[in-house]
Amino acid sequence: MRKIWFSALLLVSVVGGCGVRPSAVITGAPAPAGPANAAVLYFLSGGQPVRVLRPLADESPPVSLDLLAAGPDESERERQYTTEVPSGTTVLDQTPAPNGVTVTLSIDVAGLSARAVDQIVCTARDSLGGSAQITLRGGGSVRGPLSCPLPG
């Protein structure tokens, strides 16, 4: 009896199909319009790091960390983005390390706030492809290796 019920159920499901009817071609929305050349920076919003996409005007973008150190531009300030990365911070060197990348900065990294460290580490991670651990070096101090606390 079970074989008959199973066979009947199988026959009904095969004959009935999955219920999806054929349709015409469904076109998608147009491609997104926006800058093809942009930098990913992490500023603060409400005291927490947030990902910000900054359009770039030229084809050879400056180092993302240099843009971060320059602080929010006018439109970013209008959206209430702030930074704790000291103004004038520059990247002196980026070198591969066994556990990721060492970023040498022009400032003493021991004096950076936890939020500034998060901003720098997340910005460096995204500029390097999104998975590297970052060690910060500067002013005779070393911090790390560190990982960005935010998803990339």
PDB file of N, CA, C and O in Angstrom, residues 37-45 48-56 61-77 79 81-83 85 91 115-116 118-128 148 150-152:
ATOM      1  N   ASN A  37      36.269  55.533  -9.313  1.00  0.00           N
ATOM      2  CA  ASN A  37      37.509  55.709  -8.586  1.00  0.00           C
ATOM      3  C   ASN A  37      37.172  56.319  -7.227  1.00  0.00           C
ATOM      4  O   ASN A  37      36.816  57.489  -7.140  1.00  0.00           O
ATOM      5  N   ALA A  38      37.242  55.510  -6.180  1.00  0.00           N
ATOM      6  CA  ALA A  38      36.880  55.984  -4.850  1.00  0.00           C
ATOM      7  C   ALA A  38      37.760  55.322  -3.804  1.00  0.00           C
ATOM      8  O   ALA A  38      38.341  54.273  -4.036  1.00  0.00           O
ATOM      9  N   ALA A  39      37.839  55.973  -2.640  1.00  0.00           N
ATOM     10  CA  ALA A  39      38.594  55.435  -1.512  1.00  0.00           C
ATOM     11  C   ALA A  39      37.628  55.092  -0.394  1.00  0.00           C
ATOM     12  O   ALA A  39      36.647  55.804  -0.169  1.00  0.00           O
ATOM     13  N   VAL A  40      37.902  53.991   0.297  1.00  0.00           N
ATOM     14  CA  VAL A  40      37.103  53.610   1.462  1.00  0.00           C
ATOM     15  C   VAL A  40      37.833  54.123   2.698  1.00  0.00           C
ATOM     16  O   VAL A  40      38.994  53.780   2.938  1.00  0.00           O
ATOM     17  N   LEU A  41      37.140  54.965   3.450  1.00  0.00           N
ATOM     18  CA  LEU A  41      37.693  55.552   4.667  1.00  0.00           C
ATOM     19  C   LEU A  41      36.755  55.233   5.823  1.00  0.00           C
ATOM     20  O   LEU A  41      35.558  55.015   5.620  1.00  0.00           O
ATOM     21  N   TYR A  42      37.281  55.221   7.012  1.00  0.00           N
ATOM     22  CA  TYR A  42      36.459  55.009   8.204  1.00  0.00           C
ATOM     23  C   TYR A  42      36.526  56.256   9.069  1.00  0.00           C
ATOM     24  O   TYR A  42      37.569  56.585   9.630  1.00  0.00           O
ATOM     25  N   PHE A  43      35.391  56.977   9.127  1.00  0.00           N
ATOM     26  CA  PHE A  43      35.255  58.127   9.997  1.00  0.00           C
ATOM     27  C   PHE A  43      34.376  57.730  11.166  1.00  0.00           C
ATOM     28  O   PHE A  43      33.927  56.577  11.261  1.00  0.00           O
ATOM     29  N   LEU A  44      34.118  58.686  12.061  1.00  0.00           N
ATOM     30  CA  LEU A  44      33.268  58.414  13.208  1.00  0.00           C
ATOM     31  C   LEU A  44      31.912  59.073  13.006  1.00  0.00           C
ATOM     32  O   LEU A  44      31.816  60.192  12.512  1.00  0.00           O
ATOM     33  N   SER A  45      30.888  58.360  13.389  1.00  0.00           N
ATOM     34  CA  SER A  45      29.523  58.890  13.396  1.00  0.00           C
ATOM     35  C   SER A  45      28.925  58.482  14.731  1.00  0.00           C
ATOM     36  O   SER A  45      28.829  57.286  15.030  1.00  0.00           O
ATOM     37  N   GLN A  48      31.217  56.187  16.745  1.00  0.00           N
ATOM     38  CA  GLN A  48      31.525  54.840  16.280  1.00  0.00           C
ATOM     39  C   GLN A  48      32.084  54.888  14.863  1.00  0.00           C
ATOM     40  O   GLN A  48      31.613  55.674  14.036  1.00  0.00           O
ATOM     41  N   PRO A  49      33.055  54.022  14.535  1.00  0.00           N
ATOM     42  CA  PRO A  49      33.593  54.006  13.177  1.00  0.00           C
ATOM     43  C   PRO A  49      32.547  53.540  12.163  1.00  0.00           C
ATOM     44  O   PRO A  49      31.792  52.603  12.425  1.00  0.00           O
ATOM     45  N   VAL A  50      32.492  54.253  11.036  1.00  0.00           N
ATOM     46  CA  VAL A  50      31.585  53.891   9.945  1.00  0.00           C
ATOM     47  C   VAL A  50      32.345  53.972   8.630  1.00  0.00           C
ATOM     48  O   VAL A  50      33.255  54.787   8.464  1.00  0.00           O
ATOM     49  N   ARG A  51      31.945  53.127   7.704  1.00  0.00           N
ATOM     50  CA  ARG A  51      32.578  53.078   6.379  1.00  0.00           C
ATOM     51  C   ARG A  51      32.030  54.210   5.514  1.00  0.00           C
ATOM     52  O   ARG A  51      30.824  54.381   5.396  1.00  0.00           O
ATOM     53  N   VAL A  52      32.938  54.967   4.893  1.00  0.00           N
ATOM     54  CA  VAL A  52      32.564  56.089   4.040  1.00  0.00           C
ATOM     55  C   VAL A  52      33.294  55.922   2.709  1.00  0.00           C
ATOM     56  O   VAL A  52      34.501  55.699   2.680  1.00  0.00           O
ATOM     57  N   LEU A  53      32.551  56.028   1.626  1.00  0.00           N
ATOM     58  CA  LEU A  53      33.134  55.949   0.287  1.00  0.00           C
ATOM     59  C   LEU A  53      33.345  57.364  -0.224  1.00  0.00           C
ATOM     60  O   LEU A  53      32.394  58.124  -0.374  1.00  0.00           O
ATOM     61  N   ARG A  54      34.614  57.728  -0.453  1.00  0.00           N
ATOM     62  CA  ARG A  54      34.924  59.081  -0.933  1.00  0.00           C
ATOM     63  C   ARG A  54      35.315  59.024  -2.402  1.00  0.00           C
ATOM     64  O   ARG A  54      36.307  58.384  -2.769  1.00  0.00           O
ATOM     65  N   PRO A  55      34.545  59.706  -3.260  1.00  0.00           N
ATOM     66  CA  PRO A  55      34.901  59.767  -4.683  1.00  0.00           C
ATOM     67  C   PRO A  55      36.234  60.491  -4.862  1.00  0.00           C
ATOM     68  O   PRO A  55      36.533  61.446  -4.155  1.00  0.00           O
ATOM     69  N   LEU A  56      37.016  60.007  -5.823  1.00  0.00           N
ATOM     70  CA  LEU A  56      38.299  60.625  -6.127  1.00  0.00           C
ATOM     71  C   LEU A  56      38.255  61.204  -7.532  1.00  0.00           C
ATOM     72  O   LEU A  56      37.678  60.607  -8.435  1.00  0.00           O
ATOM     73  N   PRO A  61      44.962  57.642  -7.088  1.00  0.00           N
ATOM     74  CA  PRO A  61      44.531  58.137  -5.780  1.00  0.00           C
ATOM     75  C   PRO A  61      45.678  58.176  -4.774  1.00  0.00           C
ATOM     76  O   PRO A  61      46.588  57.352  -4.815  1.00  0.00           O
ATOM     77  N   PRO A  62      45.620  59.150  -3.867  1.00  0.00           N
ATOM     78  CA  PRO A  62      46.604  59.176  -2.797  1.00  0.00           C
ATOM     79  C   PRO A  62      46.337  58.003  -1.843  1.00  0.00           C
ATOM     80  O   PRO A  62      45.322  57.337  -1.930  1.00  0.00           O
ATOM     81  N   VAL A  63      47.246  57.764  -0.946  1.00  0.00           N
ATOM     82  CA  VAL A  63      47.088  56.697   0.028  1.00  0.00           C
ATOM     83  C   VAL A  63      45.847  56.983   0.878  1.00  0.00           C
ATOM     84  O   VAL A  63      45.660  58.103   1.365  1.00  0.00           O
ATOM     85  N   SER A  64      45.008  55.965   1.051  1.00  0.00           N
ATOM     86  CA  SER A  64      43.763  56.139   1.807  1.00  0.00           C
ATOM     87  C   SER A  64      44.006  56.676   3.209  1.00  0.00           C
ATOM     88  O   SER A  64      43.232  57.487   3.713  1.00  0.00           O
ATOM     89  N   LEU A  65      45.089  56.232   3.843  1.00  0.00           N
ATOM     90  CA  LEU A  65      45.367  56.715   5.200  1.00  0.00           C
ATOM     91  C   LEU A  65      45.703  58.200   5.218  1.00  0.00           C
ATOM     92  O   LEU A  65      45.402  58.895   6.180  1.00  0.00           O
ATOM     93  N   ASP A  66      46.319  58.690   4.143  1.00  0.00           N
ATOM     94  CA  ASP A  66      46.577  60.129   4.064  1.00  0.00           C
ATOM     95  C   ASP A  66      45.261  60.898   3.950  1.00  0.00           C
ATOM     96  O   ASP A  66      45.097  61.962   4.552  1.00  0.00           O
ATOM     97  N   LEU A  67      44.315  60.365   3.187  1.00  0.00           N
ATOM     98  CA  LEU A  67      42.989  60.990   3.085  1.00  0.00           C
ATOM     99  C   LEU A  67      42.282  60.964   4.438  1.00  0.00           C
ATOM    100  O   LEU A  67      41.625  61.935   4.825  1.00  0.00           O
ATOM    101  N   LEU A  68      42.409  59.855   5.152  1.00  0.00           N
ATOM    102  CA  LEU A  68      41.793  59.738   6.476  1.00  0.00           C
ATOM    103  C   LEU A  68      42.363  60.789   7.415  1.00  0.00           C
ATOM    104  O   LEU A  68      41.618  61.468   8.131  1.00  0.00           O
ATOM    105  N   ALA A  69      43.688  60.948   7.398  1.00  0.00           N
ATOM    106  CA  ALA A  69      44.333  61.912   8.287  1.00  0.00           C
ATOM    107  C   ALA A  69      43.960  63.352   7.954  1.00  0.00           C
ATOM    108  O   ALA A  69      43.963  64.213   8.835  1.00  0.00           O
ATOM    109  N   ALA A  70      43.611  63.605   6.693  1.00  0.00           N
ATOM    110  CA  ALA A  70      43.184  64.958   6.306  1.00  0.00           C
ATOM    111  C   ALA A  70      41.815  65.289   6.883  1.00  0.00           C
ATOM    112  O   ALA A  70      41.421  66.452   6.926  1.00  0.00           O
ATOM    113  N   GLY A  71      41.106  64.270   7.338  1.00  0.00           N
ATOM    114  CA  GLY A  71      39.807  64.482   7.976  1.00  0.00           C
ATOM    115  C   GLY A  71      38.668  64.513   6.977  1.00  0.00           C
ATOM    116  O   GLY A  71      38.877  64.429   5.765  1.00  0.00           O
ATOM    117  N   PRO A  72      37.454  64.619   7.496  1.00  0.00           N
ATOM    118  CA  PRO A  72      36.276  64.645   6.623  1.00  0.00           C
ATOM    119  C   PRO A  72      36.282  65.873   5.719  1.00  0.00           C
ATOM    120  O   PRO A  72      36.680  66.962   6.143  1.00  0.00           O
ATOM    121  N   ASP A  73      35.835  65.679   4.475  1.00  0.00           N
ATOM    122  CA  ASP A  73      35.687  66.828   3.580  1.00  0.00           C
ATOM    123  C   ASP A  73      34.370  67.538   3.908  1.00  0.00           C
ATOM    124  O   ASP A  73      33.651  67.154   4.833  1.00  0.00           O
ATOM    125  N   GLU A  74      34.042  68.563   3.149  1.00  0.00           N
ATOM    126  CA  GLU A  74      32.858  69.377   3.460  1.00  0.00           C
ATOM    127  C   GLU A  74      31.569  68.557   3.480  1.00  0.00           C
ATOM    128  O   GLU A  74      30.767  68.675   4.403  1.00  0.00           O
ATOM    129  N   SER A  75      31.364  67.719   2.463  1.00  0.00           N
ATOM    130  CA  SER A  75      30.123  66.938   2.426  1.00  0.00           C
ATOM    131  C   SER A  75      30.079  65.912   3.562  1.00  0.00           C
ATOM    132  O   SER A  75      29.020  65.621   4.101  1.00  0.00           O
ATOM    133  N   GLU A  76      31.229  65.386   3.948  1.00  0.00           N
ATOM    134  CA  GLU A  76      31.272  64.427   5.063  1.00  0.00           C
ATOM    135  C   GLU A  76      31.011  65.127   6.394  1.00  0.00           C
ATOM    136  O   GLU A  76      30.329  64.585   7.259  1.00  0.00           O
ATOM    137  N   ARG A  77      31.522  66.351   6.540  1.00  0.00           N
ATOM    138  CA  ARG A  77      31.236  67.129   7.757  1.00  0.00           C
ATOM    139  C   ARG A  77      29.755  67.474   7.844  1.00  0.00           C
ATOM    140  O   ARG A  77      29.180  67.458   8.933  1.00  0.00           O
ATOM    141  N   ARG A  79      27.430  65.637   6.938  1.00  0.00           N
ATOM    142  CA  ARG A  79      26.763  64.406   7.398  1.00  0.00           C
ATOM    143  C   ARG A  79      27.208  64.024   8.812  1.00  0.00           C
ATOM    144  O   ARG A  79      26.956  62.917   9.265  1.00  0.00           O
ATOM    145  N   TYR A  81      30.222  63.474  10.098  1.00  0.00           N
ATOM    146  CA  TYR A  81      31.351  62.577  10.285  1.00  0.00           C
ATOM    147  C   TYR A  81      32.491  63.341  10.948  1.00  0.00           C
ATOM    148  O   TYR A  81      32.751  64.500  10.620  1.00  0.00           O
ATOM    149  N   THR A  82      33.178  62.673  11.869  1.00  0.00           N
ATOM    150  CA  THR A  82      34.315  63.273  12.562  1.00  0.00           C
ATOM    151  C   THR A  82      35.477  62.273  12.524  1.00  0.00           C
ATOM    152  O   THR A  82      35.336  61.166  12.007  1.00  0.00           O
ATOM    153  N   THR A  83      36.598  62.676  13.106  1.00  0.00           N
ATOM    154  CA  THR A  83      37.755  61.787  13.171  1.00  0.00           C
ATOM    155  C   THR A  83      38.532  62.049  14.445  1.00  0.00           C
ATOM    156  O   THR A  83      38.494  63.153  14.991  1.00  0.00           O
ATOM    157  N   VAL A  85      41.787  60.751  14.279  1.00  0.00           N
ATOM    158  CA  VAL A  85      43.139  60.601  13.735  1.00  0.00           C
ATOM    159  C   VAL A  85      43.765  61.994  13.707  1.00  0.00           C
ATOM    160  O   VAL A  85      43.178  62.926  13.143  1.00  0.00           O
ATOM    161  N   VAL A  91      51.591  58.405   6.178  1.00  0.00           N
ATOM    162  CA  VAL A  91      52.148  57.061   6.097  1.00  0.00           C
ATOM    163  C   VAL A  91      53.581  57.175   5.602  1.00  0.00           C
ATOM    164  O   VAL A  91      53.824  57.711   4.521  1.00  0.00           O
ATOM    165  N   ARG A 115      39.531  54.690  19.225  1.00  0.00           N
ATOM    166  CA  ARG A 115      38.734  54.969  18.010  1.00  0.00           C
ATOM    167  C   ARG A 115      39.631  55.332  16.837  1.00  0.00           C
ATOM    168  O   ARG A 115      39.378  54.929  15.706  1.00  0.00           O
ATOM    169  N   ALA A 116      40.676  56.116  17.097  1.00  0.00           N
ATOM    170  CA  ALA A 116      41.622  56.473  16.025  1.00  0.00           C
ATOM    171  C   ALA A 116      42.310  55.221  15.498  1.00  0.00           C
ATOM    172  O   ALA A 116      42.482  55.065  14.283  1.00  0.00           O
ATOM    173  N   ASP A 118      41.078  52.171  15.513  1.00  0.00           N
ATOM    174  CA  ASP A 118      40.079  51.460  14.703  1.00  0.00           C
ATOM    175  C   ASP A 118      39.942  52.102  13.322  1.00  0.00           C
ATOM    176  O   ASP A 118      39.878  51.406  12.308  1.00  0.00           O
ATOM    177  N   GLN A 119      39.888  53.434  13.273  1.00  0.00           N
ATOM    178  CA  GLN A 119      39.776  54.130  11.991  1.00  0.00           C
ATOM    179  C   GLN A 119      40.953  53.788  11.081  1.00  0.00           C
ATOM    180  O   GLN A 119      40.764  53.484   9.900  1.00  0.00           O
ATOM    181  N   ILE A 120      42.155  53.843  11.624  1.00  0.00           N
ATOM    182  CA  ILE A 120      43.361  53.588  10.823  1.00  0.00           C
ATOM    183  C   ILE A 120      43.417  52.129  10.383  1.00  0.00           C
ATOM    184  O   ILE A 120      43.661  51.833   9.213  1.00  0.00           O
ATOM    185  N   VAL A 121      43.173  51.211  11.312  1.00  0.00           N
ATOM    186  CA  VAL A 121      43.264  49.786  11.000  1.00  0.00           C
ATOM    187  C   VAL A 121      42.219  49.390   9.957  1.00  0.00           C
ATOM    188  O   VAL A 121      42.526  48.665   9.001  1.00  0.00           O
ATOM    189  N   CYS A 122      40.991  49.865  10.106  1.00  0.00           N
ATOM    190  CA  CYS A 122      39.936  49.511   9.143  1.00  0.00           C
ATOM    191  C   CYS A 122      40.214  50.110   7.769  1.00  0.00           C
ATOM    192  O   CYS A 122      40.029  49.439   6.744  1.00  0.00           O
ATOM    193  N   THR A 123      40.673  51.355   7.727  1.00  0.00           N
ATOM    194  CA  THR A 123      40.993  51.992   6.450  1.00  0.00           C
ATOM    195  C   THR A 123      42.156  51.269   5.774  1.00  0.00           C
ATOM    196  O   THR A 123      42.113  50.991   4.572  1.00  0.00           O
ATOM    197  N   ALA A 124      43.185  50.927   6.547  1.00  0.00           N
ATOM    198  CA  ALA A 124      44.331  50.201   5.984  1.00  0.00           C
ATOM    199  C   ALA A 124      43.899  48.829   5.483  1.00  0.00           C
ATOM    200  O   ALA A 124      44.288  48.404   4.391  1.00  0.00           O
ATOM    201  N   ARG A 125      43.087  48.129   6.260  1.00  0.00           N
ATOM    202  CA  ARG A 125      42.628  46.788   5.854  1.00  0.00           C
ATOM    203  C   ARG A 125      41.917  46.848   4.510  1.00  0.00           C
ATOM    204  O   ARG A 125      42.194  46.071   3.609  1.00  0.00           O
ATOM    205  N   ASP A 126      40.979  47.777   4.371  1.00  0.00           N
ATOM    206  CA  ASP A 126      40.209  47.865   3.128  1.00  0.00           C
ATOM    207  C   ASP A 126      41.080  48.296   1.952  1.00  0.00           C
ATOM    208  O   ASP A 126      40.871  47.850   0.830  1.00  0.00           O
ATOM    209  N   SER A 127      42.064  49.147   2.194  1.00  0.00           N
ATOM    210  CA  SER A 127      42.933  49.580   1.090  1.00  0.00           C
ATOM    211  C   SER A 127      43.873  48.457   0.652  1.00  0.00           C
ATOM    212  O   SER A 127      44.389  48.479  -0.456  1.00  0.00           O
ATOM    213  N   LEU A 128      44.063  47.459   1.516  1.00  0.00           N
ATOM    214  CA  LEU A 128      44.966  46.348   1.212  1.00  0.00           C
ATOM    215  C   LEU A 128      44.227  45.089   0.783  1.00  0.00           C
ATOM    216  O   LEU A 128      44.820  44.027   0.698  1.00  0.00           O
ATOM    217  N   CYS A 148      40.494  44.861  12.142  1.00  0.00           N
ATOM    218  CA  CYS A 148      39.380  45.792  12.150  1.00  0.00           C
ATOM    219  C   CYS A 148      38.189  45.127  12.853  1.00  0.00           C
ATOM    220  O   CYS A 148      37.830  44.000  12.509  1.00  0.00           O
ATOM    221  N   LEU A 150      35.168  45.849  12.487  1.00  0.00           N
ATOM    222  CA  LEU A 150      33.986  45.946  11.637  1.00  0.00           C
ATOM    223  C   LEU A 150      34.122  45.031  10.435  1.00  0.00           C
ATOM    224  O   LEU A 150      35.228  44.818   9.936  1.00  0.00           O
ATOM    225  N   PRO A 151      32.998  44.523   9.934  1.00  0.00           N
ATOM    226  CA  PRO A 151      33.084  43.720   8.698  1.00  0.00           C
ATOM    227  C   PRO A 151      33.527  44.587   7.527  1.00  0.00           C
ATOM    228  O   PRO A 151      33.223  45.770   7.486  1.00  0.00           O
ATOM    229  N   GLY A 152      34.272  43.985   6.626  1.00  0.00           N
ATOM    230  CA  GLY A 152      34.807  44.725   5.478  1.00  0.00           C
ATOM    231  C   GLY A 152      33.946  44.742   4.282  1.00  0.00           C
ATOM    232  O   GLY A 152      32.906  44.277   4.132  1.00  0.00           O
TER     233      GLY A 152
END
